[in-house]
Structures are given as C-alpha cells and as structure tokens.
Short mmCIF file of C-alpha atoms and ligand atoms in Angstrom, two decimals:
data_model
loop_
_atom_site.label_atom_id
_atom_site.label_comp_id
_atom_site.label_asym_id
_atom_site.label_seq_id
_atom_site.Cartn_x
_atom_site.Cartn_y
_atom_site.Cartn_z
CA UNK V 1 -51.53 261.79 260.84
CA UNK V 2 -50.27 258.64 261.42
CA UNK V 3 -49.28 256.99 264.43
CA UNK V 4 -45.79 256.68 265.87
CA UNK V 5 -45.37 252.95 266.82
CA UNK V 6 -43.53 252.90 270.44
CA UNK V 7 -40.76 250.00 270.89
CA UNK V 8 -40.20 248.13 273.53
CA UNK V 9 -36.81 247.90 275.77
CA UNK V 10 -34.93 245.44 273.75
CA UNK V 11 -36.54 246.46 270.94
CA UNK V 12 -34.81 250.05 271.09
CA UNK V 13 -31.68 248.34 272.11
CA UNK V 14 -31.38 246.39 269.06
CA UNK V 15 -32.23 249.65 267.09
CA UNK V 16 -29.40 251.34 268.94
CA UNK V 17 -26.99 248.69 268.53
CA UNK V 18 -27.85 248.87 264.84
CA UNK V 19 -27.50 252.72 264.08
CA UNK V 20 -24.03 252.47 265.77
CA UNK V 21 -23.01 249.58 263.76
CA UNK V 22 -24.11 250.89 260.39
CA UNK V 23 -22.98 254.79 261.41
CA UNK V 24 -19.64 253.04 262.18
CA UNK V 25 -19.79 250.55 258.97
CA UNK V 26 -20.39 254.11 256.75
CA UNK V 27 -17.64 255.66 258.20
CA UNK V 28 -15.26 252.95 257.61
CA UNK V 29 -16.68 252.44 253.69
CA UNK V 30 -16.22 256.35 253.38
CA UNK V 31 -12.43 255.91 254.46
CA UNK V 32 -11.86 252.97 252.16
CA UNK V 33 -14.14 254.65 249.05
CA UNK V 34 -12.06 258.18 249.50
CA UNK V 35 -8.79 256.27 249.32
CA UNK V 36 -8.01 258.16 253.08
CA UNK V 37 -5.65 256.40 255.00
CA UNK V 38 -6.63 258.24 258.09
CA UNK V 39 -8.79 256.96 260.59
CA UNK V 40 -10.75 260.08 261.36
CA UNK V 41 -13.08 261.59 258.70
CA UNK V 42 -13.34 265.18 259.68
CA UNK V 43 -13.72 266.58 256.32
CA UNK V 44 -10.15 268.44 256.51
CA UNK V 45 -7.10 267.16 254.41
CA UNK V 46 -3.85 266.08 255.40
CA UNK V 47 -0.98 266.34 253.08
CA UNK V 48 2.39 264.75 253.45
CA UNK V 49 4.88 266.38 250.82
CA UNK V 50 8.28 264.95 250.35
CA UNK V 51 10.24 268.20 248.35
CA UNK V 52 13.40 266.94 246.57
CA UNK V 53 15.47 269.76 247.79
CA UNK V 54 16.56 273.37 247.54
CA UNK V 55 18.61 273.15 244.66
CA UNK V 56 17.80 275.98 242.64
CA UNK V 57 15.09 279.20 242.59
CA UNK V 58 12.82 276.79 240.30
CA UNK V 59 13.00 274.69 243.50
CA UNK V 60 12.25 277.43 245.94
CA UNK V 61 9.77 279.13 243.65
CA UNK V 62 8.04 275.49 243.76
CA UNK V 63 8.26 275.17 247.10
CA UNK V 64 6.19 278.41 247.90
CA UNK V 65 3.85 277.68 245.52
CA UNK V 66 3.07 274.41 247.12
CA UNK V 67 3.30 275.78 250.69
CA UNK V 68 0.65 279.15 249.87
CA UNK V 69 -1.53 276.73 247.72
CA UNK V 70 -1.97 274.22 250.89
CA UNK V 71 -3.36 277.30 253.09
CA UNK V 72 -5.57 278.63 250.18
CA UNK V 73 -7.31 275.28 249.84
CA UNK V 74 -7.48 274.65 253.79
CA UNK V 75 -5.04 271.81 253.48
CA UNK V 76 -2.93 270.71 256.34
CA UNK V 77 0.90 270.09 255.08
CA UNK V 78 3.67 268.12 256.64
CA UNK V 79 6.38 269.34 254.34
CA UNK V 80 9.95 267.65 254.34
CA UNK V 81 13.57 268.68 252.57
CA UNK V 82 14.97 265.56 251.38
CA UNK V 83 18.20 267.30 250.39
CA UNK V 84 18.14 265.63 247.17
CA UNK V 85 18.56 262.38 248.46
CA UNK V 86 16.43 259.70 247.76
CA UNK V 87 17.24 257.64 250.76
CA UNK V 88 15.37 260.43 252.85
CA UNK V 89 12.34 260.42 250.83
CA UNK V 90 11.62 257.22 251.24
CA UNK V 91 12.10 257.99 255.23
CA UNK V 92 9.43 260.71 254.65
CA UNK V 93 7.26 258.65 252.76
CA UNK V 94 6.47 256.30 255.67
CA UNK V 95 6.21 259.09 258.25
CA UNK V 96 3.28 259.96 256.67
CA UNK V 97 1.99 256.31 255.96
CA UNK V 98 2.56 255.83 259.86
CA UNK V 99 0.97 258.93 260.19
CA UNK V 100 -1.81 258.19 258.26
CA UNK V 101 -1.54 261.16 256.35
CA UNK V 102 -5.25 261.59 254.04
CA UNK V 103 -2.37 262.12 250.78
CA UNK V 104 1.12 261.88 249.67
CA UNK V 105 1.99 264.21 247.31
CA UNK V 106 6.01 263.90 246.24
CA UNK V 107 8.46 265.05 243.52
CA UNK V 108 10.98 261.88 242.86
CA UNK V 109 14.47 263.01 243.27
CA UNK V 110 15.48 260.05 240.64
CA UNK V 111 12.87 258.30 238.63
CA UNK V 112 13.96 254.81 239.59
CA UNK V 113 13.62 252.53 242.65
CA UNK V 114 10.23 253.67 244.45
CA UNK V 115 8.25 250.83 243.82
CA UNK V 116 8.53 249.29 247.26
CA UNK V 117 7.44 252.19 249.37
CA UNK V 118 4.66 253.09 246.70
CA UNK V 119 3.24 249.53 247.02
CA UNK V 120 3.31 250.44 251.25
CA UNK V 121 1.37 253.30 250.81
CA UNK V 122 -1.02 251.80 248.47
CA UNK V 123 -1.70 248.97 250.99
CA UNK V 124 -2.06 251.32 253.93
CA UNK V 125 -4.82 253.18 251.49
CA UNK V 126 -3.18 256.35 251.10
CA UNK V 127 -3.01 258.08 247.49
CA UNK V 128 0.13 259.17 246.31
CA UNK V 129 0.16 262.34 243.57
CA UNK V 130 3.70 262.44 241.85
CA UNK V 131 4.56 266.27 241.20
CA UNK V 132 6.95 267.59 239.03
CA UNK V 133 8.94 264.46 238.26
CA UNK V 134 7.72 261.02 237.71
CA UNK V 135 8.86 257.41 238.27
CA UNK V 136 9.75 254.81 236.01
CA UNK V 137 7.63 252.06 238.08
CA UNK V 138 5.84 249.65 235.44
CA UNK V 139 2.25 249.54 237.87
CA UNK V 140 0.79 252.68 237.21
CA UNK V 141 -1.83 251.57 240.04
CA UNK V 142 1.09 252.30 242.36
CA UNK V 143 -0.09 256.60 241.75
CA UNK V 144 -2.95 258.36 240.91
CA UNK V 145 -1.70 260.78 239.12
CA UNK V 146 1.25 263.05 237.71
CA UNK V 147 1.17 266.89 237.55
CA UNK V 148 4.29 268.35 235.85
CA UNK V 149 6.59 269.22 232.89
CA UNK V 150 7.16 267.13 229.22
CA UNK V 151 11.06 267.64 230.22
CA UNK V 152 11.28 266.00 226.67
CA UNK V 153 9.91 268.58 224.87
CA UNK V 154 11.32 270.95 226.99
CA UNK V 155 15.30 269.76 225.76
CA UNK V 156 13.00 269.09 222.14
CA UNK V 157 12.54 272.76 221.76
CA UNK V 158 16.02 274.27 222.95
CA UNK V 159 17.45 271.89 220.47
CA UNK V 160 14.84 273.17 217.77
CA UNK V 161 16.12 276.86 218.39
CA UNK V 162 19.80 275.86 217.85
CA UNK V 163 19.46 273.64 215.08
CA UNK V 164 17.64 276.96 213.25
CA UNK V 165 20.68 279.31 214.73
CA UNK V 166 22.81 276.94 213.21
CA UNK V 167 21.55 276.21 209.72
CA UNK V 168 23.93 278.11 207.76
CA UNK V 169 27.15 276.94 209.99
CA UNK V 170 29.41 275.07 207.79
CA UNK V 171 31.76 273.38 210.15
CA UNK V 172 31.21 271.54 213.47
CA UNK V 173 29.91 273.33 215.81
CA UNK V 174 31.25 271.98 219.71
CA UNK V 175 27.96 272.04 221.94
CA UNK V 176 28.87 270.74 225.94
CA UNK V 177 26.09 270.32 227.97
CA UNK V 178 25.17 270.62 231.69
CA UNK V 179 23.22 267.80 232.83
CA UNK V 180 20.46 268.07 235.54
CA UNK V 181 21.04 265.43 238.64
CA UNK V 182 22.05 261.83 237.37
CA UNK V 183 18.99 259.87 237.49
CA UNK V 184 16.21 262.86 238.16
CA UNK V 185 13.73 262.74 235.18
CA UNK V 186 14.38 266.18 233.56
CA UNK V 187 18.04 265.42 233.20
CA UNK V 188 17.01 261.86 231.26
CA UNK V 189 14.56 263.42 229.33
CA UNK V 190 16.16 266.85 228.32
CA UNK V 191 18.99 265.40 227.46
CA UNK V 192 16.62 262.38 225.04
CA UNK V 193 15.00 265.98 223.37
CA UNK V 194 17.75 267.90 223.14
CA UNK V 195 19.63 264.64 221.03
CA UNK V 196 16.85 263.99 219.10
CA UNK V 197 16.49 267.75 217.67
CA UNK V 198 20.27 268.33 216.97
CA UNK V 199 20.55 264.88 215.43
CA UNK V 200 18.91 267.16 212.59
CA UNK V 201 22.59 268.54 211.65
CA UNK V 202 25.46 266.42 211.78
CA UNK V 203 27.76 269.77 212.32
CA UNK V 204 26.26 269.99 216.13
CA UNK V 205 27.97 267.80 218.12
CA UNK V 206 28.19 266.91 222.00
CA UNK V 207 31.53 267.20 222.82
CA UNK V 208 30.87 267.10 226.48
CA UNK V 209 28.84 266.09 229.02
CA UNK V 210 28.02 266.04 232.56
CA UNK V 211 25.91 266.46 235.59
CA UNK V 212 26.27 269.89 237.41
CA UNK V 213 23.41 268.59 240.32
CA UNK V 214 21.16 271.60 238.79
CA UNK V 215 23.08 273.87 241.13
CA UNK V 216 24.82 277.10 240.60
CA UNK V 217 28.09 275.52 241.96
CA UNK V 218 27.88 272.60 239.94
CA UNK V 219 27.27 274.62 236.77
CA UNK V 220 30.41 276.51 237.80
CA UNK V 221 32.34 273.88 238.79
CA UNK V 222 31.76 271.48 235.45
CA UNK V 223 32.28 274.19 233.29
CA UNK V 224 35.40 275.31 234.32
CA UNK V 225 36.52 271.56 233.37
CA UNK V 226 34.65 271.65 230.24
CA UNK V 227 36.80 274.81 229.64
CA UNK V 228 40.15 273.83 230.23
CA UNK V 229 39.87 270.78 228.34
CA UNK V 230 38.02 271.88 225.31
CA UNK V 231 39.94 275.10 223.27
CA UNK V 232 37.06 275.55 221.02
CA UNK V 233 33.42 275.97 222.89
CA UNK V 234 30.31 276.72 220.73
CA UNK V 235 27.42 276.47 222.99
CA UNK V 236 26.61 275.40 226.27
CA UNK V 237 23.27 273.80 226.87
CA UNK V 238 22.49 273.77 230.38
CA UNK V 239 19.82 271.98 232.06
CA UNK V 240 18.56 274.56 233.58
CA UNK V 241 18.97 278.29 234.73
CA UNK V 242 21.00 278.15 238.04
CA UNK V 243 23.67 275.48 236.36
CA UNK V 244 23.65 278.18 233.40
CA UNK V 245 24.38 281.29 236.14
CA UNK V 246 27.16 280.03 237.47
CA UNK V 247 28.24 278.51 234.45
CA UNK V 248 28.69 282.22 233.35
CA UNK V 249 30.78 282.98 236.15
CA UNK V 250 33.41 280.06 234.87
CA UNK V 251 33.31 281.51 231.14
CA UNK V 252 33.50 285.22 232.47
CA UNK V 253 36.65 284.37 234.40
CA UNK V 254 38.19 282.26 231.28
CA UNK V 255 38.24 285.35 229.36
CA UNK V 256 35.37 284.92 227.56
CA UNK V 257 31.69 286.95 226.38
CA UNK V 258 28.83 284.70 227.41
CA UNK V 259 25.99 284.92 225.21
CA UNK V 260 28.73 285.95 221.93
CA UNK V 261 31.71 283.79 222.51
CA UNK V 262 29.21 280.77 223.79
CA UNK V 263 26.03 280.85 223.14
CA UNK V 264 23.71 279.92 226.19
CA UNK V 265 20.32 277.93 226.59
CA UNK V 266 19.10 277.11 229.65
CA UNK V 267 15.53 275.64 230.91
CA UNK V 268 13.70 277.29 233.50
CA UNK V 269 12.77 280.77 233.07
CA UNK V 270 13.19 281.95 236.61
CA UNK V 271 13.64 285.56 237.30
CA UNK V 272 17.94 285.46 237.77
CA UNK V 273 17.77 283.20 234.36
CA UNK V 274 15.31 285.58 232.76
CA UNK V 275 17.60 288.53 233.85
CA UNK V 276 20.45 286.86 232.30
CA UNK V 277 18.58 286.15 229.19
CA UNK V 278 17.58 289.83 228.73
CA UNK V 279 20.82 291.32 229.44
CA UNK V 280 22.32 288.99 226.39
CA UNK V 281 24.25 286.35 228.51
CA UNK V 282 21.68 283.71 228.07
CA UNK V 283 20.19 283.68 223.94
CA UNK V 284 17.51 280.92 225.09
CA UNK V 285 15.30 279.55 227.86
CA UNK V 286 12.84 277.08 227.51
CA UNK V 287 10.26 277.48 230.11
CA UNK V 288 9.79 274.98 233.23
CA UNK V 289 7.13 276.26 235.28
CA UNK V 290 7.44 275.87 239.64
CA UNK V 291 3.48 277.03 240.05
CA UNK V 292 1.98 273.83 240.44
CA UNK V 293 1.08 274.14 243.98
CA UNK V 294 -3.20 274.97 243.35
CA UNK V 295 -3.45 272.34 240.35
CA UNK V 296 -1.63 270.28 243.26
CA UNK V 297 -4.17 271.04 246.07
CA UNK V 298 -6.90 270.77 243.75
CA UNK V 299 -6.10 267.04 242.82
CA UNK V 300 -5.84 265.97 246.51
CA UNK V 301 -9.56 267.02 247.06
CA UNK V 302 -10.77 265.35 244.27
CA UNK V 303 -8.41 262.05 244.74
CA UNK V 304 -9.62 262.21 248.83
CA UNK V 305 -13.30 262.63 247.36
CA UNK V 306 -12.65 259.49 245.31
CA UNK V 307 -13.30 261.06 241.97
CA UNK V 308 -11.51 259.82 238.90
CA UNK V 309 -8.39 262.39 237.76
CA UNK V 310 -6.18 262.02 234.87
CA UNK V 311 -3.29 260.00 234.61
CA UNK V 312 -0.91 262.77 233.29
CA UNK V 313 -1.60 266.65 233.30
CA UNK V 314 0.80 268.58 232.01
CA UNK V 315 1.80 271.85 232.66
CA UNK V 316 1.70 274.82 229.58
CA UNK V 317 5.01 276.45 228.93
CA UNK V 318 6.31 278.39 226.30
CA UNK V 319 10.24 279.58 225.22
CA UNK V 320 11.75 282.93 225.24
CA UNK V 321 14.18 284.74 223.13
CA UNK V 322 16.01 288.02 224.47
CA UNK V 323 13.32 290.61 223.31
CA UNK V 324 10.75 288.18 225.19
CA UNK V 325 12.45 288.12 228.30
CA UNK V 326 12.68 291.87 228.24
CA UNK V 327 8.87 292.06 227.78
CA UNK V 328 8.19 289.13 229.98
CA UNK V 329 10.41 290.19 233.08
CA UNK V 330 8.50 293.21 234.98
CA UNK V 331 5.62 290.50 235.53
CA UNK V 332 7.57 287.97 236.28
CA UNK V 333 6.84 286.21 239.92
CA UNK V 334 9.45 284.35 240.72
O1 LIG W 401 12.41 269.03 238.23
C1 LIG W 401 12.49 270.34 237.80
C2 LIG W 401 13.91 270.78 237.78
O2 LIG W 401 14.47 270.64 239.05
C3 LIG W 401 14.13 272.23 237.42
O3 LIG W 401 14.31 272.45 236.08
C4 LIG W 401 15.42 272.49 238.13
O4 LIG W 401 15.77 273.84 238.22
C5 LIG W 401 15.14 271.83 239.42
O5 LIG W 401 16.16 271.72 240.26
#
C-alpha cells in the first residue's frame, strides 16, 4: 500500500483554494458549453414559451400539447398569451432573458422583425427554439432550431386537389380565398403553394382575397364581403379550419349549400373542421398538425445538453377527403 503524503497548513490551503476555483471554473464552462443562460446548474430545465395567441382550436390544441409535454419531460414552463401581437412577444422574450430562463422556445406571430431581441438572447446565452412558425431573419445563428409545418406544401397540396376537381371545367372558375394573419408565415406561404398549383389551369382564378386573422369571426366576417360583392362564387380556400367554420355560417345565411354551391378547403384538420369535412360542408383539409409539444421538450434537453440538432424538422401530415375524415374522426384528439 502506498503511503498517503500529509500537507502542511498552507499547503492544504492552496489545495482548497484550488478545488473551489476549478469546481467554480467547471460550473461556469458547463453554463457557457450547455448554451444555459441561468446561473444555477441544477440539472432541471427552465422554459420560457411565448404562444402567439388563442386564435383558433389548432391554437388551443397546440397549446396543451406544449403545456402536458413540459410536465412529461420534467420541464419547468413560464408560458405567456401574446394575443397575437408581436409587440408583446418581444415583452415576453426579455422576461425570460432577465429571467435567465435555461430556453426560449416561441412561435413568431409574423415572420419579420425579431432580429433585435434574438441577437439579446443570444448574447445573454440563452437558446431560442422557433416552433410552429419561423422568421425571416438572414443569421440563422440567431436560433437553433425550427420544429413545425412546410405551410408551402400545405397550400401546394389543397391547390393540387382542386386543380384535379377542376380538370374538366371549361370556363373560369371564381376561387376567393381566406388568408391566415397578414404577415404570420402560414398565411405567406399557403397562399405562395396554393398560387403555384392553380397556376396549372388558367380557368382557376383568385378573384378575392383577404386576411380573416385565422379566426372564426374573421372567416365570417370576410366572407360575407366576399359574398355581396362577388354574384358568382366557386370555391373558397380558407387558410385554415376555424376561418372556414364561420365562413359557412356567412354562405349558409346567403342562401347558399356549402360544400355543393362552394366548394370548401381548409388547412388544419382539427376535430370541428374534420366534423365539417365529414358531414359534406368542407370537400378538403390539408393537415396542420398542433402536437409538437414532446418533439418540443425533447429539443430543449438536447440544445441545454449542448448537442448538435437539426436546423429544420418538419412535422408529417397528410390530406383528407370526406370518406377519410369519416374514418379518421372517432380517433381524432383534438
Ligand atoms: O401557425 C399555424 C396556424 O396558426 C394554424 O393553421 C392556424 O389555425 C393557427 O391559428
């Protein structure tokens, strides 16, 4: 056995001194290495989530998905309602910077003018995960990640289904579309797919088009206008379900048979949407799913642990037609 050397007084002070100061210079690496803005490093996650809103049930659905997820993974959440204004996200955003929140985990109301508050929470050392939408910042350093939709190919594929409804239609036929929230990424880009696929036959045309907020009102509200001015309505493409719903009220009261008069696509595939759908008011919904909350939780631990993540992950979705919502609707969650 060998022998334990014995130090003397200011020896073992020195040694002291020096475990505390490398314990302490650890610590410190560990925050900087995990990306954690926090100060303590207790193992547990803190989560600041700036929601857009409550607009619609994809919104709520999301929302409980993201709120169940956070207790599942043992995350702490400091959730906020920016009642889709961006103005109050950006508020949010350095509540939890001050805070020193471990993550920031938001979905952009609009896609534009976040660079600013990014670049704070970047210098404080905090990493932000964009959910659901993105932004249109040009330094990608400014996020770690995005977890969401291809809104594109989301308006891409509702197109896709008209344009083969439509093949044998010999005259024009007058398409006025519902437009998500001016600005918010899945209003941009379903309106980009949707374009591009009808631009296949030169007898669909746009004859209107405007922004309903993505809210049952809106969708009411807009349509009614769209009615009155326009005698001769083929199709409504709406931007999503709830702007579809209570679109249905305004064609309903105008004397008319949603889903035969007008045809009806929506995005979404919520339950009221998917109800609609199977009872032959809606003919189309191209899916948008709300349940990103575990991918969500899942990202923060490894972006806290430091490991790598992709830039984009994108969430599977599929379509459905009337028979498929039928099928698909007893199992349907939200
Ligand atoms: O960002 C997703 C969109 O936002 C959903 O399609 C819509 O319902 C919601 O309000």
């Amino acid at each position: 056995m060998g022998k334990m050397r014995t130090q003397s007084a200011p020896w073992r002070a020195a040694a002291v001194l020096a475990s505390v100061l490398l314990v302490g210079g650890v610590a410190a690496c560990g925050n900087s290495d995990t990306g954690g803005g926090g100060t303590k490093d207790d193992g547990k996650i803190t989560m600041g989530f700036s929601q857009v809103g409550a607009e619609s049930g994809w919104r709520t659905a999301n929302t409980i998905s993201i709120k169940e997820a956070a207790t599942a993974a043992g995350i702490e959440l400091k959730f906020d309602d920016a009642q889709q204004k961006q103005e109050n996200q950006i508020k949010a955003i350095r509540n939890y910077i001050q805070q020193k929140v471990d993550v920031i985990a938001f979905s952009p109301v609009v896609e534009s003018g976040w660079d600013t508050v990014l670049k704070e929470a970047k210098d404080a050392g905090i990493p932000v995960i964009l959910t659901d939408r993105s932004v249109d910042s040009a330094d990608k350093s400014l996020y770690k990640t995005f977890l969401g939709s291809d809104f594109v190919k989301e308006g891409r594929l509702a197109g896709e289904w008209l344009v083969e409804q439509k093949k044998t239609a010999s005259g024009p036929v007058n398409i006025v579309e519902l437009q998500g929230s001016t600005g918010a990424a899945p209003a941009n880009d379903r309106k980009k797919g949707f374009a591009e696929a009808i631009a296949a036959n030169p007898n669909l045309k746009v004859i209107a088009s405007q922004t309903g907020d993505f809210t049952r009102a809106g969708g009411k509200q807009v349509m009614e206008q769209f009615l009155k001015a326009n005698p001769k309505i083929d199709v409504l493409f709406a931007h999503n379900d709830d702007m579809g719903l209570g679109a249905l009220e305004a064609i309903t009261a105008a004397g008319k048979v949603p889903g035969k008069d007008i045809t009806i696509i929506t995005i979404d595939a919520v339950k009221d949407g998917m109800q609609a759908l199977a009872d032959g008011k809606f003919n189309f919904i191209a899916e948008c799913s709300p349940l990103l909350g575990p991918q969500l939780m899942d990202l923060a631990k490894k972006v806290k642990a430091g490991q790598e993540v992709p830039a984009r992950i994108e969430t599977e979705e599929t379509t459905f037609t009337t028979e498929q919502a039928k099928e698909a609707l007893p199992n349907r969650k939200y």
